[in-house]
PDB file of C-alpha atoms in Angstrom:
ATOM      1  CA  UNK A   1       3.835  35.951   3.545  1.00 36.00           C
ATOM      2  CA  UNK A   2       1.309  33.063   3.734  1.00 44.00           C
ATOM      3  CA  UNK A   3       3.543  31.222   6.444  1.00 45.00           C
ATOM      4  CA  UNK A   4       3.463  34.285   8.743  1.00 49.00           C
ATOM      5  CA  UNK A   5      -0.137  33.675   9.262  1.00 55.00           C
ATOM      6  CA  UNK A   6      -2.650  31.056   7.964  1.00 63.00           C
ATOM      7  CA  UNK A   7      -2.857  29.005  10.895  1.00 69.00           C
ATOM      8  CA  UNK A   8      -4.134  25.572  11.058  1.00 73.00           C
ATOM      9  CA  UNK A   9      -6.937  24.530  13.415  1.00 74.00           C
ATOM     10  CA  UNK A  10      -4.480  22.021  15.071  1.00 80.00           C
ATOM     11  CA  UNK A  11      -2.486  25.100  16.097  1.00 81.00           C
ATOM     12  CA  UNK A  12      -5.058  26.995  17.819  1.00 82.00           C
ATOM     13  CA  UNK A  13      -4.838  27.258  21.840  1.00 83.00           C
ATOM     14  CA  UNK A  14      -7.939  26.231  23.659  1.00 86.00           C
ATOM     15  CA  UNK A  15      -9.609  29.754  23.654  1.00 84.00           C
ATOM     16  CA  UNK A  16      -8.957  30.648  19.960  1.00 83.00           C
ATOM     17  CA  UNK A  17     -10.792  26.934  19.498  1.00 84.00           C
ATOM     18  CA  UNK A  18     -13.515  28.006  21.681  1.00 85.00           C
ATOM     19  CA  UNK A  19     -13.488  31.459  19.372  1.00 85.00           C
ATOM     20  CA  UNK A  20     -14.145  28.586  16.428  1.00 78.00           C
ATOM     21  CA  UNK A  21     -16.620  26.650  17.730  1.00 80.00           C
ATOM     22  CA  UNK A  22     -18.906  29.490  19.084  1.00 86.00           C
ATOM     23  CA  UNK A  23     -22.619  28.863  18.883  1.00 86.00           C
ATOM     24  CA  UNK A  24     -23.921  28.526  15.324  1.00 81.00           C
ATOM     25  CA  UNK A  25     -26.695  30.617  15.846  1.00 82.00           C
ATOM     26  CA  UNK A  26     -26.635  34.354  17.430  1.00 82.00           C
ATOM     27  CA  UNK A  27     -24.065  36.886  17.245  1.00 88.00           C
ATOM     28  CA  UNK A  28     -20.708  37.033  18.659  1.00 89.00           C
ATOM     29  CA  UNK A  29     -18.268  39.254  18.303  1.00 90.00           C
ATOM     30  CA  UNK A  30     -14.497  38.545  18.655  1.00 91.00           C
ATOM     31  CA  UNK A  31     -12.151  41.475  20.090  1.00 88.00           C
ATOM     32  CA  UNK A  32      -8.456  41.592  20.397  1.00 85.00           C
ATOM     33  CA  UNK A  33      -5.350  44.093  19.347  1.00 86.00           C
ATOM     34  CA  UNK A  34      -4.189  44.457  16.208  1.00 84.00           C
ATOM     35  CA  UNK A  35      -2.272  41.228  15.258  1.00 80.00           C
ATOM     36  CA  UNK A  36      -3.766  38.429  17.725  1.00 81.00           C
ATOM     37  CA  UNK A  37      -5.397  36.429  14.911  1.00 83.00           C
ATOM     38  CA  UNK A  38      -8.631  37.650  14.762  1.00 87.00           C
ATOM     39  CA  UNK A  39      -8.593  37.664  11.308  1.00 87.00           C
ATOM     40  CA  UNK A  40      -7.703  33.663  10.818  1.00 86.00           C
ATOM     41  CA  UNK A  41     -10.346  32.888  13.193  1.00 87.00           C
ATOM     42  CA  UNK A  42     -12.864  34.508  11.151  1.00 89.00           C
ATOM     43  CA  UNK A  43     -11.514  32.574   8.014  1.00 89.00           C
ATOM     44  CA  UNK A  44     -11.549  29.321   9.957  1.00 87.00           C
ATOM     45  CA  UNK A  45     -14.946  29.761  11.740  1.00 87.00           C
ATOM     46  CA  UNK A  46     -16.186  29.769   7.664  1.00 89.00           C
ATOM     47  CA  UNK A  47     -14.199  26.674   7.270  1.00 87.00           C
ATOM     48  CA  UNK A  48     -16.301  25.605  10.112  1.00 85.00           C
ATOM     49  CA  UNK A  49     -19.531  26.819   8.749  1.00 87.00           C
ATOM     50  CA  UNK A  50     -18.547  25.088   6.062  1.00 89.00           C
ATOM     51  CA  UNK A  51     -17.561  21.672   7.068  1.00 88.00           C
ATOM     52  CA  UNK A  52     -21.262  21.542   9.422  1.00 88.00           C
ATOM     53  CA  UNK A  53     -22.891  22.474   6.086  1.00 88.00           C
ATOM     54  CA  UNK A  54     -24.306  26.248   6.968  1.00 85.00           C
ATOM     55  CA  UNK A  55     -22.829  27.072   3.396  1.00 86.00           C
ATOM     56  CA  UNK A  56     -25.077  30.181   3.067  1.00 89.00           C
ATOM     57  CA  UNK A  57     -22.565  32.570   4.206  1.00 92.00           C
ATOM     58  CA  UNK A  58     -20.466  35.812   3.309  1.00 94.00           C
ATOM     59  CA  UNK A  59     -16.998  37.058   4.875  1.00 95.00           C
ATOM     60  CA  UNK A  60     -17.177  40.758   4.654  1.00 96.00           C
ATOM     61  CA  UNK A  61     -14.089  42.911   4.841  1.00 94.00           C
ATOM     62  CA  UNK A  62     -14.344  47.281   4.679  1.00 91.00           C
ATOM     63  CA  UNK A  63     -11.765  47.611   1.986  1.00 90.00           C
ATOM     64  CA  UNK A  64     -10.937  45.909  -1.403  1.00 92.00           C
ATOM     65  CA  UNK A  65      -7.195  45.304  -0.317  1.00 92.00           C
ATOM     66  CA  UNK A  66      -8.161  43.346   2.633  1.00 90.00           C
ATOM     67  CA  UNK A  67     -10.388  41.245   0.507  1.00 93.00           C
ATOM     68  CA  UNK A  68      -7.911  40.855  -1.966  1.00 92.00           C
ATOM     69  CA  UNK A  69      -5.567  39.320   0.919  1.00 88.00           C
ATOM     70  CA  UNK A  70      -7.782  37.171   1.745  1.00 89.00           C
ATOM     71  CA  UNK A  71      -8.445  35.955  -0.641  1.00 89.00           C
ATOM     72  CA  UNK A  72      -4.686  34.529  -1.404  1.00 85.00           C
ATOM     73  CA  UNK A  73      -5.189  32.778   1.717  1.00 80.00           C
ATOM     74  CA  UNK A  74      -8.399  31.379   0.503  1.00 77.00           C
ATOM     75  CA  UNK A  75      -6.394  27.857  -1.003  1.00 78.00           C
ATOM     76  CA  UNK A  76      -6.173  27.151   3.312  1.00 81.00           C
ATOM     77  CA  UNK A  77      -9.959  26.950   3.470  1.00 85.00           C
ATOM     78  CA  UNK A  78     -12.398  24.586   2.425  1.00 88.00           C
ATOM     79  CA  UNK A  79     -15.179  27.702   0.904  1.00 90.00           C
ATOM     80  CA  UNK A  80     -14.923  29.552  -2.306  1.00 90.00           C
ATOM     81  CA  UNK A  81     -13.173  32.816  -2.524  1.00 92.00           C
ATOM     82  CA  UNK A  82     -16.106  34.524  -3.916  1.00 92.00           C
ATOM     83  CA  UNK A  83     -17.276  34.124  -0.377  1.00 93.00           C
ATOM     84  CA  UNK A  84     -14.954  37.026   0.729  1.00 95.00           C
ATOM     85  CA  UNK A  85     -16.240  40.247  -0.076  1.00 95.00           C
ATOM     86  CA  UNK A  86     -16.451  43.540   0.511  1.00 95.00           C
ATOM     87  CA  UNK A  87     -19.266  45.687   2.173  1.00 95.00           C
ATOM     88  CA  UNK A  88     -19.695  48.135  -0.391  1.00 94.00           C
ATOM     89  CA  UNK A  89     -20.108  44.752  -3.153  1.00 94.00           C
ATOM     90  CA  UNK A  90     -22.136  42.818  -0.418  1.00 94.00           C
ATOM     91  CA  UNK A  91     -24.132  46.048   0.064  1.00 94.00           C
ATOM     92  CA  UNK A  92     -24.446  46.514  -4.006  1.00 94.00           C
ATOM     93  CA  UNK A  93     -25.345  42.646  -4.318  1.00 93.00           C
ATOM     94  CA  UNK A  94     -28.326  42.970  -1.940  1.00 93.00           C
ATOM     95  CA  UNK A  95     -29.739  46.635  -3.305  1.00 94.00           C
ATOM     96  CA  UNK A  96     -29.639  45.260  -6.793  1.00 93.00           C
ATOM     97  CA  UNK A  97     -31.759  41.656  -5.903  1.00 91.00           C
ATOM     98  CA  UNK A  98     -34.161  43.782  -4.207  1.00 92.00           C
ATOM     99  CA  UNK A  99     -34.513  46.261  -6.743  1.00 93.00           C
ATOM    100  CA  UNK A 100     -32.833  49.433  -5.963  1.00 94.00           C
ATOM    101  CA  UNK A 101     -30.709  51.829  -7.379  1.00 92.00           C
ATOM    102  CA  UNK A 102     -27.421  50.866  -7.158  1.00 93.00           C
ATOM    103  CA  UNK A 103     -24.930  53.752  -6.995  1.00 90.00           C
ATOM    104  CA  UNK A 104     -21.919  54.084  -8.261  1.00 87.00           C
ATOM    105  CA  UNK A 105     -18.118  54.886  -7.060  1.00 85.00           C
ATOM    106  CA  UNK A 106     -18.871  53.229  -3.746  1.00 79.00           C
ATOM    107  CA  UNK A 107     -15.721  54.641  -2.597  1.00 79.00           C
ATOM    108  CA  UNK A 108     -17.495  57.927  -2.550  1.00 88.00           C
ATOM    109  CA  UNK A 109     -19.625  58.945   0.287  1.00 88.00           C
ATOM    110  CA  UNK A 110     -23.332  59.828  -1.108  1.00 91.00           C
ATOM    111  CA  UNK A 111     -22.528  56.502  -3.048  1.00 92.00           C
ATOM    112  CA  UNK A 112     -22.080  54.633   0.715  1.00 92.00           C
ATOM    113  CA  UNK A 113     -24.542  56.540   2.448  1.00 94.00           C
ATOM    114  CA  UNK A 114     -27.528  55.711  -0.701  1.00 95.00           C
ATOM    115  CA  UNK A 115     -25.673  51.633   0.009  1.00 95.00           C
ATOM    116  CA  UNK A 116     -26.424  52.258   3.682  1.00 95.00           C
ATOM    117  CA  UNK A 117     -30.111  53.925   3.267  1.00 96.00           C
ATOM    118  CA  UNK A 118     -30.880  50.399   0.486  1.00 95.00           C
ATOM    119  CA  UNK A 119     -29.805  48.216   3.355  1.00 94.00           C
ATOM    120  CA  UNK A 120     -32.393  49.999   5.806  1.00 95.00           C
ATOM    121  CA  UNK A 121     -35.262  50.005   3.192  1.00 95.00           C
ATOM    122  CA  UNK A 122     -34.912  46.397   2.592  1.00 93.00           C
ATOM    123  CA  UNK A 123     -34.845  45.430   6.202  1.00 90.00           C
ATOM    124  CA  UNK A 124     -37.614  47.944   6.736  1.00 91.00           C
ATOM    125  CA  UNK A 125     -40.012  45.794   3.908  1.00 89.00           C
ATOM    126  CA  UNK A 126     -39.124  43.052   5.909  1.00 83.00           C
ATOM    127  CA  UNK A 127     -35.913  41.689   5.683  1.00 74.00           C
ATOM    128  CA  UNK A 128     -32.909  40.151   3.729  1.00 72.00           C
ATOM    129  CA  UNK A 129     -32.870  36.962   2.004  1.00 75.00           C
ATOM    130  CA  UNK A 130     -31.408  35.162   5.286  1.00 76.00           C
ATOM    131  CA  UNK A 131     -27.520  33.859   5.442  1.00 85.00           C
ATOM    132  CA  UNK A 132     -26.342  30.938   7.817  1.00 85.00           C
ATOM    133  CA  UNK A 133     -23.921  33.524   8.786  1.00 87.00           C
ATOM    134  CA  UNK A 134     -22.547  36.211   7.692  1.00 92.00           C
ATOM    135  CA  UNK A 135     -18.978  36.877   9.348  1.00 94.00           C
ATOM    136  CA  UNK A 136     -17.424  40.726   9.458  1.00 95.00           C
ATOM    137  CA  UNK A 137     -13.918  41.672   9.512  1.00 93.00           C
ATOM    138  CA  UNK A 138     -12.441  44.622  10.640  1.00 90.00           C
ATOM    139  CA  UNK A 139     -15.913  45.716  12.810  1.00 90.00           C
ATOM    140  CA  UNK A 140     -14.182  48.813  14.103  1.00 90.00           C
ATOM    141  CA  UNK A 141     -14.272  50.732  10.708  1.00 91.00           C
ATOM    142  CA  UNK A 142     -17.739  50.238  10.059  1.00 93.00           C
ATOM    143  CA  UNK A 143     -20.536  52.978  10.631  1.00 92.00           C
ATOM    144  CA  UNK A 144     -22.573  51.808  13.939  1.00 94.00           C
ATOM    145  CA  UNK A 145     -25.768  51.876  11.298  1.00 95.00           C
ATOM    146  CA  UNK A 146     -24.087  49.562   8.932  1.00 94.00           C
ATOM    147  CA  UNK A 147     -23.421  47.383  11.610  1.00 93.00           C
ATOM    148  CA  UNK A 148     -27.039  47.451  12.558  1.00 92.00           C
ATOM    149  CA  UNK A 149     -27.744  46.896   9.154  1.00 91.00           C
ATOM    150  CA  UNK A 150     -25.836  43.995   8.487  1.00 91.00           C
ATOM    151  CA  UNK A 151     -26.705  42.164  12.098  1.00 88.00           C
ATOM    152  CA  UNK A 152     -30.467  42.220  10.009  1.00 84.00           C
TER     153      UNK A 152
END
């Protein structure tokens, strides 16, 4: 399985590079069909955060599977694996340092929506301890509001 995938930076073509390189700072967002790479270019852009030494940051995936994939790939990378995780744990991580009630079974939905209305309160008092970066996978299954949330 790993071969079919983890791709080396010398492998890239010129625009994947580009997709690597992008701007430190500000928000991009990488689209493409199922199965072009966007994936490996999220886990090598953290290599690159990385190596530049913006080590403040957090790969988010939606589900616990995907995170748990990724995190067998993690060996190909130069960050820890505990930089991969999920929303609902990300989400948890935050509530918790800023004093909420963290819910339980996030796989629920009043437990996601109460992870969703945390994230709004704390950007509401003003805002997130900040990340370099914090890099998303899998955009498209998110809630337009986490999204919002998250981008805080």
């Amino acid at each position: 399985m790993e071969a079919t995938w983890w791709t080396k930076p010398e492998d890239l073509d010129n625009d994947q590079k580009a997709v690597v390189a992008l701007d430190k700072d500000g928000d991009h967002l990488v689209c493409g069909p199922p199965g072009c790479g966007k994936t490996n270019l999220l886990l090598l852009r953290a290599g690159y955060m990385h190596t530049i030494k913006r080590r403040n940051f957090a790969i988010l995936t939606y589900g616990r599977v995907l995170r748990e994939f990724l995190a067998t790939g993690a060996v190909h990378y130069p960050f820890e694996v505990d930089r991969i995780t999920t929303y609902a744990a990300w989400a948890m991580s935050m509530s918790a340092q800023a004093g909420l009630p963290v819910p339980q079974g996030v796989d629920e939905p009043a437990a996601r929506v109460q992870l969703l209305n945390n994230l709004q309160a704390i950007v509401v008092k003003g805002g997130f301890t900040p990340f370099d970066c914090l890099l998303v996978d899998g955009v498209e299954d998110y809630d337009p509001a986490q999204i919002d949330a998250i981008r805080a």
